[in-house]
CSV table of N, CA and C in Angstrom, one decimal:
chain,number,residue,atom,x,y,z
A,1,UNK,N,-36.0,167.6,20.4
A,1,UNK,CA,-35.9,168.7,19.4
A,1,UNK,C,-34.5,168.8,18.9
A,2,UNK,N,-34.1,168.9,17.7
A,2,UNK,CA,-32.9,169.0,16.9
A,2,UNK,C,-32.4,170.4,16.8
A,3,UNK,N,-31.0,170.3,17.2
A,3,UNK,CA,-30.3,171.8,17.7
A,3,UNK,C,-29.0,171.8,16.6
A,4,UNK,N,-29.1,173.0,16.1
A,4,UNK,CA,-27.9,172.9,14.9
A,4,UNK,C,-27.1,174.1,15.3
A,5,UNK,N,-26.0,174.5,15.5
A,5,UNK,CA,-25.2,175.6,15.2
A,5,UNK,C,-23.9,175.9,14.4
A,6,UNK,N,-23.9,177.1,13.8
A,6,UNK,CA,-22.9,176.8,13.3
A,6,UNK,C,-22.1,177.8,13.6
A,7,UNK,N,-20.6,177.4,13.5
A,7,UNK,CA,-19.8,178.4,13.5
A,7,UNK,C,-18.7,178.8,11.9
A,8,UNK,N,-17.0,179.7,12.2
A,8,UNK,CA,-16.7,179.9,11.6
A,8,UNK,C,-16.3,180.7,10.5
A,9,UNK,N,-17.7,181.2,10.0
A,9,UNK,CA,-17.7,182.4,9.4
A,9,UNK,C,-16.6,183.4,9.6
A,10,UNK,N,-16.8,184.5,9.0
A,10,UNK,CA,-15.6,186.0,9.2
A,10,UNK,C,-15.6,186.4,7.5
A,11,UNK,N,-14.8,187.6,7.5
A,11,UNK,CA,-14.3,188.2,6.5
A,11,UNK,C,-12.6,187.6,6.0
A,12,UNK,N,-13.0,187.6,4.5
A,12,UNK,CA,-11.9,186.9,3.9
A,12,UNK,C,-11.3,187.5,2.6
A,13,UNK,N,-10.0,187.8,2.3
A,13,UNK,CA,-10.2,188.2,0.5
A,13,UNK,C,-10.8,187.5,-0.2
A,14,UNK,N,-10.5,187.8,-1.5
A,14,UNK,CA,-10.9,186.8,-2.4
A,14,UNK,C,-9.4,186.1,-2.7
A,15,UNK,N,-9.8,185.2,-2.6
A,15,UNK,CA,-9.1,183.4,-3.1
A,15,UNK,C,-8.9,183.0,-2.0
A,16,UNK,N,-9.2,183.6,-1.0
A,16,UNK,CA,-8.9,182.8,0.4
A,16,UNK,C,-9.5,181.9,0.8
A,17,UNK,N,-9.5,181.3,1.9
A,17,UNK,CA,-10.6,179.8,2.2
A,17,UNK,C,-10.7,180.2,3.8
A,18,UNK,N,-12.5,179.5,4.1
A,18,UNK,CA,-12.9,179.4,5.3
A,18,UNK,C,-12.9,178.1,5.2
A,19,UNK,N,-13.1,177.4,7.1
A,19,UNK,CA,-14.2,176.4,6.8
A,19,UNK,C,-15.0,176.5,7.8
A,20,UNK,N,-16.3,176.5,7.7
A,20,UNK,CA,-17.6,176.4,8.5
A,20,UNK,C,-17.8,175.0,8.9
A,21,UNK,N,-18.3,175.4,10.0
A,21,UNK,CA,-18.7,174.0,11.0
A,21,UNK,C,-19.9,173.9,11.4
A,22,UNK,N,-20.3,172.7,11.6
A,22,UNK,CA,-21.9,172.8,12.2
A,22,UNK,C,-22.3,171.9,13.0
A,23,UNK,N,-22.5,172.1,14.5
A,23,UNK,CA,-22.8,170.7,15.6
A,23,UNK,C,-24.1,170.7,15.3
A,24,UNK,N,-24.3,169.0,15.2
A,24,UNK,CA,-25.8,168.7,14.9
A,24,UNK,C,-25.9,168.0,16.0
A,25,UNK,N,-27.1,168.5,16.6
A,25,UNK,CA,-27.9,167.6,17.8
A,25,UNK,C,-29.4,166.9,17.6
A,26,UNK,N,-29.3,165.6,17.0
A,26,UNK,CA,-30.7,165.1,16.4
A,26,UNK,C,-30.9,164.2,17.0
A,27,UNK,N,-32.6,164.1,17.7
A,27,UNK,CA,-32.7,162.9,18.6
A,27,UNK,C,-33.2,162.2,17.8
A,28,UNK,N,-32.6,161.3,16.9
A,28,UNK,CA,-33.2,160.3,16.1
A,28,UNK,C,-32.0,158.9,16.1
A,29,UNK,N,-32.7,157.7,15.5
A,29,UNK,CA,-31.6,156.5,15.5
A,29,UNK,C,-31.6,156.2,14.0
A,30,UNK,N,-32.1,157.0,13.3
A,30,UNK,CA,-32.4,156.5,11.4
A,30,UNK,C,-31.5,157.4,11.1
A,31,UNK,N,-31.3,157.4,9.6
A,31,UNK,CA,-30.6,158.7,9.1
A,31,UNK,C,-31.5,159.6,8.8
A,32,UNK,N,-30.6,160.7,8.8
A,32,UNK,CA,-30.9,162.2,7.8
A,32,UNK,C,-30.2,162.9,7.2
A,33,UNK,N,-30.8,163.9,6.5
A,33,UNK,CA,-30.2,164.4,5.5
A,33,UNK,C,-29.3,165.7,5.6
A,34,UNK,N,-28.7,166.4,5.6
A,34,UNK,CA,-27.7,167.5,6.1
A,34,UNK,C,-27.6,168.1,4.9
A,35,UNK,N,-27.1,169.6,4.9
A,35,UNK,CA,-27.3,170.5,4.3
A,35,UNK,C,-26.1,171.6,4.3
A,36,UNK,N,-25.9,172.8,3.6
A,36,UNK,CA,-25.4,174.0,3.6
A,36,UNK,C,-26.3,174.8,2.7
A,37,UNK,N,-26.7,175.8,2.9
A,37,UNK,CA,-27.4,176.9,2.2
A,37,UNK,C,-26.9,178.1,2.7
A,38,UNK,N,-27.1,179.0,1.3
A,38,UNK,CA,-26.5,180.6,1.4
A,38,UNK,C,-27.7,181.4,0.8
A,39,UNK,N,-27.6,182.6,1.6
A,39,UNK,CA,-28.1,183.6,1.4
A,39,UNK,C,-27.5,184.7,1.7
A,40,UNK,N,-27.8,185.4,0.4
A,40,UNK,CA,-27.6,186.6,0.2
A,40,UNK,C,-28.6,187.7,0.4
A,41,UNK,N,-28.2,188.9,1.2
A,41,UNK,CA,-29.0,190.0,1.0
A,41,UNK,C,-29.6,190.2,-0.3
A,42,UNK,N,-31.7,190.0,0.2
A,42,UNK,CA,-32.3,190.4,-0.9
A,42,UNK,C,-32.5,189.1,-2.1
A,43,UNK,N,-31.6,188.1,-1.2
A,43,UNK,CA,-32.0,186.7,-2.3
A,43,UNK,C,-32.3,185.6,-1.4
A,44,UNK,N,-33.2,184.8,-2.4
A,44,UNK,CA,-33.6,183.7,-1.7
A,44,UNK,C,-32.7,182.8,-0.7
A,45,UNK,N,-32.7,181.8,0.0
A,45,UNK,CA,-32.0,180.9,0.1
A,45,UNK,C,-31.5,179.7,-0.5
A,46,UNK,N,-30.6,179.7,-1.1
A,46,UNK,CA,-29.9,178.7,-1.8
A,46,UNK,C,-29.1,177.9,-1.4
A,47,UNK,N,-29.3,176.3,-2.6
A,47,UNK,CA,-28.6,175.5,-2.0
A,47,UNK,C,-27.0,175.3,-2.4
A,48,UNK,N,-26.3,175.2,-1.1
A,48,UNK,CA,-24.8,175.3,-1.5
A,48,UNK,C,-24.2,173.8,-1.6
A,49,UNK,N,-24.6,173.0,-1.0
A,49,UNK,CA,-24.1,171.5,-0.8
A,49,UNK,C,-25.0,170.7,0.3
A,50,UNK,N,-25.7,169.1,-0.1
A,50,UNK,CA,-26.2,168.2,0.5
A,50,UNK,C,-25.1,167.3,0.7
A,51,UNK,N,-25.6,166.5,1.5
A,51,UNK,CA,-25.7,164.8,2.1
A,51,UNK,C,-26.7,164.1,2.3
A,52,UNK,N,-27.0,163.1,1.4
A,52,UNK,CA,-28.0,162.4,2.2
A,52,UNK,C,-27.8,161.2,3.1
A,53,UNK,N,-28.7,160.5,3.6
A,53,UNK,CA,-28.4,159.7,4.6
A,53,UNK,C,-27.5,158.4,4.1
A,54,UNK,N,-27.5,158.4,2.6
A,54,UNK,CA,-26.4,157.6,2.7
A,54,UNK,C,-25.2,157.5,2.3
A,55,UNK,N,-25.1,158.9,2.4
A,55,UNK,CA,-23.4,159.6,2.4
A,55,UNK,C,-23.0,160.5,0.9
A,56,UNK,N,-24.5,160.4,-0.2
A,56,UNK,CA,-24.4,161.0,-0.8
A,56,UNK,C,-24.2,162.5,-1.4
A,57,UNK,N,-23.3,163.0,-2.2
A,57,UNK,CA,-23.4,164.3,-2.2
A,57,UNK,C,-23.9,165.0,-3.7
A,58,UNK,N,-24.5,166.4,-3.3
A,58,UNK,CA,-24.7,167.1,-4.1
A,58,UNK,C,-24.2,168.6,-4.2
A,59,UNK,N,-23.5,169.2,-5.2
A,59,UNK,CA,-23.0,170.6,-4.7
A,59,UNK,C,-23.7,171.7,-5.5
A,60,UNK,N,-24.0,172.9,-5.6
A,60,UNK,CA,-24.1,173.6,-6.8
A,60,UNK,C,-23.3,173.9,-7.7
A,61,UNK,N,-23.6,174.5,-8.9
A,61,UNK,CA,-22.8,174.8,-9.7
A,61,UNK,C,-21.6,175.7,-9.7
A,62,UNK,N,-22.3,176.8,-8.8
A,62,UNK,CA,-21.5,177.8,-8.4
A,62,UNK,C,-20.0,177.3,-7.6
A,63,UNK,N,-20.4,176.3,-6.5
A,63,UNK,CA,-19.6,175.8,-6.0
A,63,UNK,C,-18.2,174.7,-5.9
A,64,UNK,N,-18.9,174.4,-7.5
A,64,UNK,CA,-18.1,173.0,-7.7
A,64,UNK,C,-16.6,172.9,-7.5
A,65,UNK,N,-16.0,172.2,-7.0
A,65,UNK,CA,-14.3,172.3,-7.4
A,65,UNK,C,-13.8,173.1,-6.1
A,66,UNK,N,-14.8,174.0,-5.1
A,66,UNK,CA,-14.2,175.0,-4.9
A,66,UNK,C,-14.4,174.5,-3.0
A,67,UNK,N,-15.8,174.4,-2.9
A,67,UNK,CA,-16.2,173.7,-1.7
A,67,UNK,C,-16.4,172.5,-1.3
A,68,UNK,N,-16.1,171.7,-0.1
A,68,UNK,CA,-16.0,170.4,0.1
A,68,UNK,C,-17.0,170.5,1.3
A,69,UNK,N,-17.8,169.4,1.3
A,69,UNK,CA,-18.9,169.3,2.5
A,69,UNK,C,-18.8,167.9,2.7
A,70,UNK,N,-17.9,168.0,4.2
A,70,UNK,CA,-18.1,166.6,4.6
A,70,UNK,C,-18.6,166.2,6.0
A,71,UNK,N,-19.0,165.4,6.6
A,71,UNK,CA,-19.3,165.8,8.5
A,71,UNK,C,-18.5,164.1,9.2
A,72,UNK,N,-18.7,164.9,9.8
A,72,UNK,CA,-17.6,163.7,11.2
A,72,UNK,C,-19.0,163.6,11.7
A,73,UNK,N,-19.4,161.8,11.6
A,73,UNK,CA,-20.5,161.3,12.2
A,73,UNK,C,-20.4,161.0,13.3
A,74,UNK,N,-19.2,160.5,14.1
A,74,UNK,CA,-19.0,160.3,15.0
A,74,UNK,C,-19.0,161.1,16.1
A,75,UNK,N,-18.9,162.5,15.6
A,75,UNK,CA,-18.8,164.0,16.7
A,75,UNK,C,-20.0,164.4,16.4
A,76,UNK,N,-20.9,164.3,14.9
A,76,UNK,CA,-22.1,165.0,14.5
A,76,UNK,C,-21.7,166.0,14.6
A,77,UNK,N,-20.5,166.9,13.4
A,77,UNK,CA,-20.0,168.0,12.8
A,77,UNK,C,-20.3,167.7,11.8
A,78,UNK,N,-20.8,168.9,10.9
A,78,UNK,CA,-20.5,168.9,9.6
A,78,UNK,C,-19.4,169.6,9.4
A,79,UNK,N,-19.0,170.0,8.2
A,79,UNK,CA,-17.8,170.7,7.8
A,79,UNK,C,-18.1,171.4,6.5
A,80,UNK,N,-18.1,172.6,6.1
A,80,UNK,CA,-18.1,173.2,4.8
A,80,UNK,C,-16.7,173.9,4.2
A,81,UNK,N,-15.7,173.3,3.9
A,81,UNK,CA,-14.4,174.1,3.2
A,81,UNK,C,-14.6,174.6,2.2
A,82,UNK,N,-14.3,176.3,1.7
A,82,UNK,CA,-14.5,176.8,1.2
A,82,UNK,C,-13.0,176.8,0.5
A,83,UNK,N,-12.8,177.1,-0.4
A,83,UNK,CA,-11.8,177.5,-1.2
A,83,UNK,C,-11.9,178.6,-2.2
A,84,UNK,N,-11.1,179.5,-2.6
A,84,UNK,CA,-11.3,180.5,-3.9
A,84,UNK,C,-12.4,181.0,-3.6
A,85,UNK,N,-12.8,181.6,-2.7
A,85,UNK,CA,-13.6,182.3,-2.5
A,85,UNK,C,-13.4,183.6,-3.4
A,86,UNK,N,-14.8,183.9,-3.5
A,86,UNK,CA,-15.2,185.4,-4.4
A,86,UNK,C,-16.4,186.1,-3.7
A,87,UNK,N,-16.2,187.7,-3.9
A,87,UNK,CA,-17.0,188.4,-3.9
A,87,UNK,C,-18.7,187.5,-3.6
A,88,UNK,N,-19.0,187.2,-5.0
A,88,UNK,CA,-20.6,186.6,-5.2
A,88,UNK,C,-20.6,184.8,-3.7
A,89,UNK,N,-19.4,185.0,-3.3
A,89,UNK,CA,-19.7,183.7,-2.0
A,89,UNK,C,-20.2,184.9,-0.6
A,90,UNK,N,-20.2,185.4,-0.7
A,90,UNK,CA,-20.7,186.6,0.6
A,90,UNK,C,-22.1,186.1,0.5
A,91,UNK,N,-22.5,185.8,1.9
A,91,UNK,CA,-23.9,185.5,2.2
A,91,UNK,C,-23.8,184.9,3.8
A,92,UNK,N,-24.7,184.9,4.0
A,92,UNK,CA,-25.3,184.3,5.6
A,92,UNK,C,-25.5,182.5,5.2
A,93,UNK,N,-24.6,182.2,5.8
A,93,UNK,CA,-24.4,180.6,5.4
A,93,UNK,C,-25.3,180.2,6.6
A,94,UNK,N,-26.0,178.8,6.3
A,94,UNK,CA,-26.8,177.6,7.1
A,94,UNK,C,-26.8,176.8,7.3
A,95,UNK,N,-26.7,175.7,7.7
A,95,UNK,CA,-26.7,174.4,8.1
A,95,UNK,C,-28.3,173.8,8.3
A,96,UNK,N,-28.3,172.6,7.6
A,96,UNK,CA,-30.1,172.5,7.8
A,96,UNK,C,-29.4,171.0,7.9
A,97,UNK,N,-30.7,170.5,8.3
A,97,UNK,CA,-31.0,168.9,8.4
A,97,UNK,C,-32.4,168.3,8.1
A,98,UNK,N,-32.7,167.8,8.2
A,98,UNK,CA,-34.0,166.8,7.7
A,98,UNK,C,-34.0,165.1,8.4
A,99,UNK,N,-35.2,164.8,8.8
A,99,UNK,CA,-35.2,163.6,9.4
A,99,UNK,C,-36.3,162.8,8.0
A,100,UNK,N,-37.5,163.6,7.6
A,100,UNK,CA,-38.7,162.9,6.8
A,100,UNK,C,-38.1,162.4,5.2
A,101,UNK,N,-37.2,163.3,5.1
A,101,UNK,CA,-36.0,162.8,3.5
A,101,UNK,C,-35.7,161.4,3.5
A,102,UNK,N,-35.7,161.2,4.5
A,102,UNK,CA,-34.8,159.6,5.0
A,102,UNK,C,-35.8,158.9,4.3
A,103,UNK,N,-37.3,158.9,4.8
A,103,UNK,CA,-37.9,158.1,4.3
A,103,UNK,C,-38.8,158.2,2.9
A,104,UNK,N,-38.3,159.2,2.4
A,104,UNK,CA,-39.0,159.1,1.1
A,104,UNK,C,-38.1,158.4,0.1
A,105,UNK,N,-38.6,157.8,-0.7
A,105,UNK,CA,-37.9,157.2,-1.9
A,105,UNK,C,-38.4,158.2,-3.7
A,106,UNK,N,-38.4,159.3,-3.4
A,106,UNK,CA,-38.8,159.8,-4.7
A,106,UNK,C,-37.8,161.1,-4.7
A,107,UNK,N,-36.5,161.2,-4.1
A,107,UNK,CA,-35.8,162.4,-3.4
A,107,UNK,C,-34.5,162.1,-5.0
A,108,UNK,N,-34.9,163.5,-5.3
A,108,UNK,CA,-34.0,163.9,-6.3
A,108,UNK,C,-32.7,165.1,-5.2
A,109,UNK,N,-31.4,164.7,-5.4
A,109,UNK,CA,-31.1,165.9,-4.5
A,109,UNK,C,-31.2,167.1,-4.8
A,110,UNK,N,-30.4,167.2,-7.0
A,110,UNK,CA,-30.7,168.3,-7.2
A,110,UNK,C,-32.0,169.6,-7.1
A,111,UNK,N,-32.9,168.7,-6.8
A,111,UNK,CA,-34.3,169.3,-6.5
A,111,UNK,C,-34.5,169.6,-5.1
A,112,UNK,N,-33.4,169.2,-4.2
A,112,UNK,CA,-34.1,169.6,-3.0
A,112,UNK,C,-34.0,171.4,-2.8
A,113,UNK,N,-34.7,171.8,-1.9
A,113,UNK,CA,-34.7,173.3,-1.5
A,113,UNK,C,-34.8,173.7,-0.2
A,114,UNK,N,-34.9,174.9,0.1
A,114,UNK,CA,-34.9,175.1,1.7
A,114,UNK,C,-36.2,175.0,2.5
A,115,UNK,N,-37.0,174.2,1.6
A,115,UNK,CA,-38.9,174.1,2.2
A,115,UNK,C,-38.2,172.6,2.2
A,116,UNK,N,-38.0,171.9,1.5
A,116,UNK,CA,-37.5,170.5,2.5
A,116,UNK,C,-36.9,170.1,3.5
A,117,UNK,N,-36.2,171.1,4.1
A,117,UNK,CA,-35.4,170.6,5.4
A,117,UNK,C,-35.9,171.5,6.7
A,118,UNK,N,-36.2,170.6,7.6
A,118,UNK,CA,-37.2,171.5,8.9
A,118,UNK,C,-36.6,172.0,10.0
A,119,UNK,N,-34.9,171.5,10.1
A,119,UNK,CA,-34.3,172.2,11.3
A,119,UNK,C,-32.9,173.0,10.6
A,120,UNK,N,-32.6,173.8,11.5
A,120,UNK,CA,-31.7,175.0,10.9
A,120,UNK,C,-31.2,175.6,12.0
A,121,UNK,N,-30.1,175.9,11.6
A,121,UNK,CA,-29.2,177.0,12.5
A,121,UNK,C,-28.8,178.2,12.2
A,122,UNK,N,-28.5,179.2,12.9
A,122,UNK,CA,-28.8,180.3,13.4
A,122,UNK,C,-28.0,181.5,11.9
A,123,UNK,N,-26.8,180.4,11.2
A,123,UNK,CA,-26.4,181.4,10.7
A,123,UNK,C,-25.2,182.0,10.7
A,124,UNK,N,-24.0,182.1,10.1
A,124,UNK,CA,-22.7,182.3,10.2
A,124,UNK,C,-22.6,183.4,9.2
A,125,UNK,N,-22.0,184.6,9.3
A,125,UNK,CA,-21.6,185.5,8.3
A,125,UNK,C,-20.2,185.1,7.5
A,126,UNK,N,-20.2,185.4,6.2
A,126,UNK,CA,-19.5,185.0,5.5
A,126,UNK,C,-19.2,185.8,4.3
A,127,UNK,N,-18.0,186.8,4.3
A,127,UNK,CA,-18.0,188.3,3.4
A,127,UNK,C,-16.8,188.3,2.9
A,128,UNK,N,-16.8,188.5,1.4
A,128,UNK,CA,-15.5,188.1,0.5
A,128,UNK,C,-15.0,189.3,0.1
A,129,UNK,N,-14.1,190.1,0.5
A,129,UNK,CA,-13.9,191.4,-0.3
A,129,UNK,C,-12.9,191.4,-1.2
A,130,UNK,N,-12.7,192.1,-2.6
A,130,UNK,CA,-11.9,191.9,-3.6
A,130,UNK,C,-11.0,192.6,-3.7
């Protein structure tokens, strides 16, 4: 069974930088796919930044320029650096993974969402005040 946590979170001004961390524990020998998602009080879960298994990335719009998502495969960390944070980045940040991504060949990233990926961690608070 695949165990994710993440840490890092806290309160920050605005233009300040976190970085969020996430130990992945997956008992698998293939790749998969890794994740960051935010949510906000009252909103869906969104996607903040992928990886797929073969090191490719995807970020949101919101995020571009600002956040970096990279993971140390060797420790099985991910890493979310935040930068210029604002107000509208306040949300309950996630770390997800996916093992069945690996094997599909029809995987758009921009289209992935949070019904694609089946393991997840608990959740880091993340609150930007101005």
């Amino acid at each position: 069974q695949a165990h994710l946590e993440e840490s890092g979170g806290g309160s920050v001004q605005a233009g300040g930088s976190l970085r969020l961390s996430c130990s992945v524990s997956i008992p698998t020998y293939s790749g998969y796919y890794t994740a960051w998602f935010r949510q906000a009080p009252g909103k869906g879960r969104d996607v903040v930044a992928i990886i797929d298994s073969d090191g490719n990335s995807h970020y949101a719009d919101s995020v571009k320029g600002r956040f970096t998502f990279s993971k140390d495969s060797a420790k099985k960390i991910l890493y979310l650096q935040m930068n210029g944070l604002t107000p509208e980045d306040t949300a309950m940040y996630y770390c997800a993974a996916d093992l069945n991504l690996h094997w599909r060949n029809d995987v758009v990233l921009p289209d992935l969402t949070a019904d694609d990926f089946g393991f997840w961690g608990q959740g880091t608070q993340v609150t930007v005040s101005s």
